[in-house]
Amino acid sequence: MATHAGDGEEALAKAGGVDLMILDIEMPYMNGIDFLRQAEVLARLSRVLPAEALRHAREEARPYECDGLSAYRQLPMLVALPGNEEEVGAVLSICHELSVPVVARGAGTGLSGGALPLGNGVLLSLARMMSRPFFSPGRVAR
């Protein structure tokens, strides 16, 4: 059965279970090369993160295109929302192995522009972990 996609984002959404895909190198929004790269990174990260912890569609990634300084915007290739330290380590290991740049961010409230994502990289959002208190043995807050 043949399936048609109008752009790279739509093709990525339909990619599951496809045996062969023919891509136009100049597809709208996401070209064929970017599509293949995003599909590769998404497939690898899907092995270590639950589906709800990954954002790859344009509209899902839009809230992460800037931090509190909204003068500068860049959609990330993919957003990863790990829930614990082990998932953070797994994401960083995979990105290192694939030579994918990573920008880490907390709640995204900063006004410095320091959490501006890269269009060819993964935005590592630590927001899911911020609700968990971190206690180090032998240390007490006073």
PDB file of C-alpha atoms in Angstrom:
ATOM      1  CA  MET A   1       0.000   0.000   0.000  1.00  0.00           C
ATOM      2  CA  ALA A   2       1.367   3.441  -0.918  1.00  0.00           C
ATOM      3  CA  THR A   3       1.072   6.385   1.456  1.00  0.00           C
ATOM      4  CA  HIS A   4       1.745  10.018   0.594  1.00  0.00           C
ATOM      5  CA  ALA A   5       3.061  12.701   2.931  1.00  0.00           C
ATOM      6  CA  GLY A   6       3.097  16.394   2.070  1.00  0.00           C
ATOM      7  CA  ASP A   7       6.185  17.258   4.125  1.00  0.00           C
ATOM      8  CA  GLY A   8       8.886  15.769   6.322  1.00  0.00           C
ATOM      9  CA  GLU A   9       6.962  16.212   9.554  1.00  0.00           C
ATOM     10  CA  GLU A  10       3.975  14.320   8.182  1.00  0.00           C
ATOM     11  CA  ALA A  11       6.290  11.614   6.826  1.00  0.00           C
ATOM     12  CA  LEU A  12       7.907  11.227  10.252  1.00  0.00           C
ATOM     13  CA  ALA A  13       4.495  10.773  11.861  1.00  0.00           C
ATOM     14  CA  LYS A  14       3.682   8.024   9.320  1.00  0.00           C
ATOM     15  CA  ALA A  15       7.143   6.409   9.440  1.00  0.00           C
ATOM     16  CA  GLY A  16       6.305   3.664  11.954  1.00  0.00           C
ATOM     17  CA  GLY A  17       5.976   0.313  10.234  1.00  0.00           C
ATOM     18  CA  VAL A  18       7.130   1.535   6.811  1.00  0.00           C
ATOM     19  CA  ASP A  19       9.512  -0.748   4.935  1.00  0.00           C
ATOM     20  CA  LEU A  20      10.539   1.669   2.204  1.00  0.00           C
ATOM     21  CA  MET A  21      10.362   5.429   2.027  1.00  0.00           C
ATOM     22  CA  ILE A  22      11.196   7.619  -0.966  1.00  0.00           C
ATOM     23  CA  LEU A  23      11.993  11.196   0.010  1.00  0.00           C
ATOM     24  CA  ASP A  24      12.248  14.408  -1.946  1.00  0.00           C
ATOM     25  CA  ILE A  25      15.425  16.154  -0.826  1.00  0.00           C
ATOM     26  CA  GLU A  26      13.584  19.500  -0.890  1.00  0.00           C
ATOM     27  CA  MET A  27      10.384  18.729   1.007  1.00  0.00           C
ATOM     28  CA  PRO A  28       8.604  21.687   2.666  1.00  0.00           C
ATOM     29  CA  TYR A  29       9.453  22.466   6.303  1.00  0.00           C
ATOM     30  CA  MET A  30      11.820  19.514   6.725  1.00  0.00           C
ATOM     31  CA  ASN A  31      13.990  18.269   3.870  1.00  0.00           C
ATOM     32  CA  GLY A  32      14.805  14.609   3.341  1.00  0.00           C
ATOM     33  CA  ILE A  33      18.197  14.793   5.052  1.00  0.00           C
ATOM     34  CA  ASP A  34      16.778  16.475   8.169  1.00  0.00           C
ATOM     35  CA  PHE A  35      13.931  13.952   8.167  1.00  0.00           C
ATOM     36  CA  LEU A  36      16.337  11.002   8.178  1.00  0.00           C
ATOM     37  CA  ARG A  37      18.435  12.560  10.935  1.00  0.00           C
ATOM     38  CA  GLN A  38      15.420  13.288  13.116  1.00  0.00           C
ATOM     39  CA  ALA A  39      14.026   9.796  12.505  1.00  0.00           C
ATOM     40  CA  GLU A  40      17.374   8.248  13.525  1.00  0.00           C
ATOM     41  CA  VAL A  41      17.635  10.281  16.742  1.00  0.00           C
ATOM     42  CA  LEU A  42      13.957   9.746  17.589  1.00  0.00           C
ATOM     43  CA  ALA A  43      14.258   5.977  17.078  1.00  0.00           C
ATOM     44  CA  ARG A  44      17.289   5.758  19.374  1.00  0.00           C
ATOM     45  CA  LEU A  45      15.800   7.953  22.100  1.00  0.00           C
ATOM     46  CA  SER A  46      12.509   6.046  21.919  1.00  0.00           C
ATOM     47  CA  ARG A  47      14.382   3.036  23.281  1.00  0.00           C
ATOM     48  CA  VAL A  48      15.222   4.838  26.537  1.00  0.00           C
ATOM     49  CA  LEU A  49      12.358   7.323  27.012  1.00  0.00           C
ATOM     50  CA  PRO A  50       8.597   6.787  27.031  1.00  0.00           C
ATOM     51  CA  ALA A  51       6.694   8.267  24.070  1.00  0.00           C
ATOM     52  CA  GLU A  52       5.203  11.046  26.220  1.00  0.00           C
ATOM     53  CA  ALA A  53       8.743  12.214  27.073  1.00  0.00           C
ATOM     54  CA  LEU A  54       9.628  12.994  23.435  1.00  0.00           C
ATOM     55  CA  ARG A  55       8.395  15.936  21.370  1.00  0.00           C
ATOM     56  CA  HIS A  56       9.290  15.987  17.688  1.00  0.00           C
ATOM     57  CA  ALA A  57       6.354  17.488  15.777  1.00  0.00           C
ATOM     58  CA  ARG A  58       6.622  21.195  15.016  1.00  0.00           C
ATOM     59  CA  GLU A  59       3.636  22.177  17.180  1.00  0.00           C
ATOM     60  CA  GLU A  60       4.826  19.997  20.083  1.00  0.00           C
ATOM     61  CA  ALA A  61       8.263  21.634  19.967  1.00  0.00           C
ATOM     62  CA  ARG A  62       6.985  25.217  19.596  1.00  0.00           C
ATOM     63  CA  PRO A  63       6.764  25.889  23.402  1.00  0.00           C
ATOM     64  CA  TYR A  64      10.473  25.020  23.635  1.00  0.00           C
ATOM     65  CA  GLU A  65      11.731  27.348  20.873  1.00  0.00           C
ATOM     66  CA  CYS A  66      12.874  29.969  23.396  1.00  0.00           C
ATOM     67  CA  ASP A  67      13.246  30.558  27.109  1.00  0.00           C
ATOM     68  CA  GLY A  68      11.979  33.654  28.928  1.00  0.00           C
ATOM     69  CA  LEU A  69      13.857  35.815  26.393  1.00  0.00           C
ATOM     70  CA  SER A  70      11.483  35.485  23.453  1.00  0.00           C
ATOM     71  CA  ALA A  71      13.382  37.826  21.115  1.00  0.00           C
ATOM     72  CA  TYR A  72      15.345  34.846  19.783  1.00  0.00           C
ATOM     73  CA  ARG A  73      13.590  31.660  18.675  1.00  0.00           C
ATOM     74  CA  GLN A  74      14.735  28.373  17.189  1.00  0.00           C
ATOM     75  CA  LEU A  75      12.722  25.163  16.936  1.00  0.00           C
ATOM     76  CA  PRO A  76      14.744  22.222  18.204  1.00  0.00           C
ATOM     77  CA  MET A  77      14.999  19.053  16.131  1.00  0.00           C
ATOM     78  CA  LEU A  78      13.615  17.152  19.094  1.00  0.00           C
ATOM     79  CA  VAL A  79      12.729  17.759  22.753  1.00  0.00           C
ATOM     80  CA  ALA A  80      13.553  15.122  25.374  1.00  0.00           C
ATOM     81  CA  LEU A  81      11.904  15.286  28.806  1.00  0.00           C
ATOM     82  CA  PRO A  82      13.657  12.725  31.008  1.00  0.00           C
ATOM     83  CA  GLY A  83      12.108  11.826  34.340  1.00  0.00           C
ATOM     84  CA  ASN A  84      15.208  10.768  36.260  1.00  0.00           C
ATOM     85  CA  GLU A  85      19.006  10.874  36.271  1.00  0.00           C
ATOM     86  CA  GLU A  86      19.337   7.544  34.451  1.00  0.00           C
ATOM     87  CA  GLU A  87      17.241   8.826  31.554  1.00  0.00           C
ATOM     88  CA  VAL A  88      19.332  12.017  31.397  1.00  0.00           C
ATOM     89  CA  GLY A  89      22.482   9.904  31.153  1.00  0.00           C
ATOM     90  CA  ALA A  90      20.967   7.700  28.456  1.00  0.00           C
ATOM     91  CA  VAL A  91      19.905  10.725  26.370  1.00  0.00           C
ATOM     92  CA  LEU A  92      23.350  12.300  26.672  1.00  0.00           C
ATOM     93  CA  SER A  93      25.083   9.035  25.749  1.00  0.00           C
ATOM     94  CA  ILE A  94      22.948   8.542  22.652  1.00  0.00           C
ATOM     95  CA  CYS A  95      23.393  12.148  21.541  1.00  0.00           C
ATOM     96  CA  HIS A  96      27.152  11.895  22.042  1.00  0.00           C
ATOM     97  CA  GLU A  97      27.276   8.657  20.047  1.00  0.00           C
ATOM     98  CA  LEU A  98      25.281  10.239  17.195  1.00  0.00           C
ATOM     99  CA  SER A  99      27.159  13.588  17.388  1.00  0.00           C
ATOM    100  CA  VAL A 100      23.942  15.467  18.090  1.00  0.00           C
ATOM    101  CA  PRO A 101      24.301  18.758  19.989  1.00  0.00           C
ATOM    102  CA  VAL A 102      22.337  19.075  23.243  1.00  0.00           C
ATOM    103  CA  VAL A 103      21.072  22.198  24.997  1.00  0.00           C
ATOM    104  CA  ALA A 104      19.843  21.623  28.558  1.00  0.00           C
ATOM    105  CA  ARG A 105      17.151  23.789  30.109  1.00  0.00           C
ATOM    106  CA  GLY A 106      15.262  23.942  33.368  1.00  0.00           C
ATOM    107  CA  ALA A 107      11.857  25.591  33.475  1.00  0.00           C
ATOM    108  CA  GLY A 108      12.612  27.908  30.546  1.00  0.00           C
ATOM    109  CA  THR A 109      12.057  31.062  32.591  1.00  0.00           C
ATOM    110  CA  GLY A 110      15.532  32.503  32.114  1.00  0.00           C
ATOM    111  CA  LEU A 111      15.885  35.894  30.473  1.00  0.00           C
ATOM    112  CA  SER A 112      19.455  35.377  29.284  1.00  0.00           C
ATOM    113  CA  GLY A 113      18.711  33.377  26.150  1.00  0.00           C
ATOM    114  CA  GLY A 114      20.989  30.657  27.484  1.00  0.00           C
ATOM    115  CA  ALA A 115      18.537  27.873  26.724  1.00  0.00           C
ATOM    116  CA  LEU A 116      18.090  28.706  23.039  1.00  0.00           C
ATOM    117  CA  PRO A 117      17.844  25.340  21.272  1.00  0.00           C
ATOM    118  CA  LEU A 118      19.685  24.361  18.122  1.00  0.00           C
ATOM    119  CA  GLY A 119      17.719  23.420  15.025  1.00  0.00           C
ATOM    120  CA  ASN A 120      19.888  20.345  14.500  1.00  0.00           C
ATOM    121  CA  GLY A 121      19.979  19.339  18.155  1.00  0.00           C
ATOM    122  CA  VAL A 122      18.088  17.962  21.107  1.00  0.00           C
ATOM    123  CA  LEU A 123      16.652  20.254  23.750  1.00  0.00           C
ATOM    124  CA  LEU A 124      17.025  18.406  27.051  1.00  0.00           C
ATOM    125  CA  SER A 125      14.240  19.787  29.240  1.00  0.00           C
ATOM    126  CA  LEU A 126      14.658  18.988  32.911  1.00  0.00           C
ATOM    127  CA  ALA A 127      11.193  20.306  33.796  1.00  0.00           C
ATOM    128  CA  ARG A 128       9.816  16.847  34.669  1.00  0.00           C
ATOM    129  CA  MET A 129      12.584  16.441  37.226  1.00  0.00           C
ATOM    130  CA  MET A 130      12.115  19.823  38.896  1.00  0.00           C
ATOM    131  CA  SER A 131       9.187  18.659  41.007  1.00  0.00           C
ATOM    132  CA  ARG A 132      11.336  15.978  42.629  1.00  0.00           C
ATOM    133  CA  PRO A 133      13.284  17.068  45.684  1.00  0.00           C
ATOM    134  CA  PHE A 134      16.950  16.171  45.596  1.00  0.00           C
ATOM    135  CA  PHE A 135      18.547  15.245  48.881  1.00  0.00           C
ATOM    136  CA  SER A 136      22.206  14.417  49.188  1.00  0.00           C
ATOM    137  CA  PRO A 137      23.218  12.214  52.141  1.00  0.00           C
ATOM    138  CA  GLY A 138      25.061  14.217  54.786  1.00  0.00           C
ATOM    139  CA  ARG A 139      23.802  17.600  53.554  1.00  0.00           C
ATOM    140  CA  VAL A 140      21.122  19.560  55.337  1.00  0.00           C
ATOM    141  CA  ALA A 141      19.427  22.754  54.204  1.00  0.00           C
ATOM    142  CA  ARG A 142      19.277  25.349  56.983  1.00  0.00           C
TER     143      ARG A 142
END
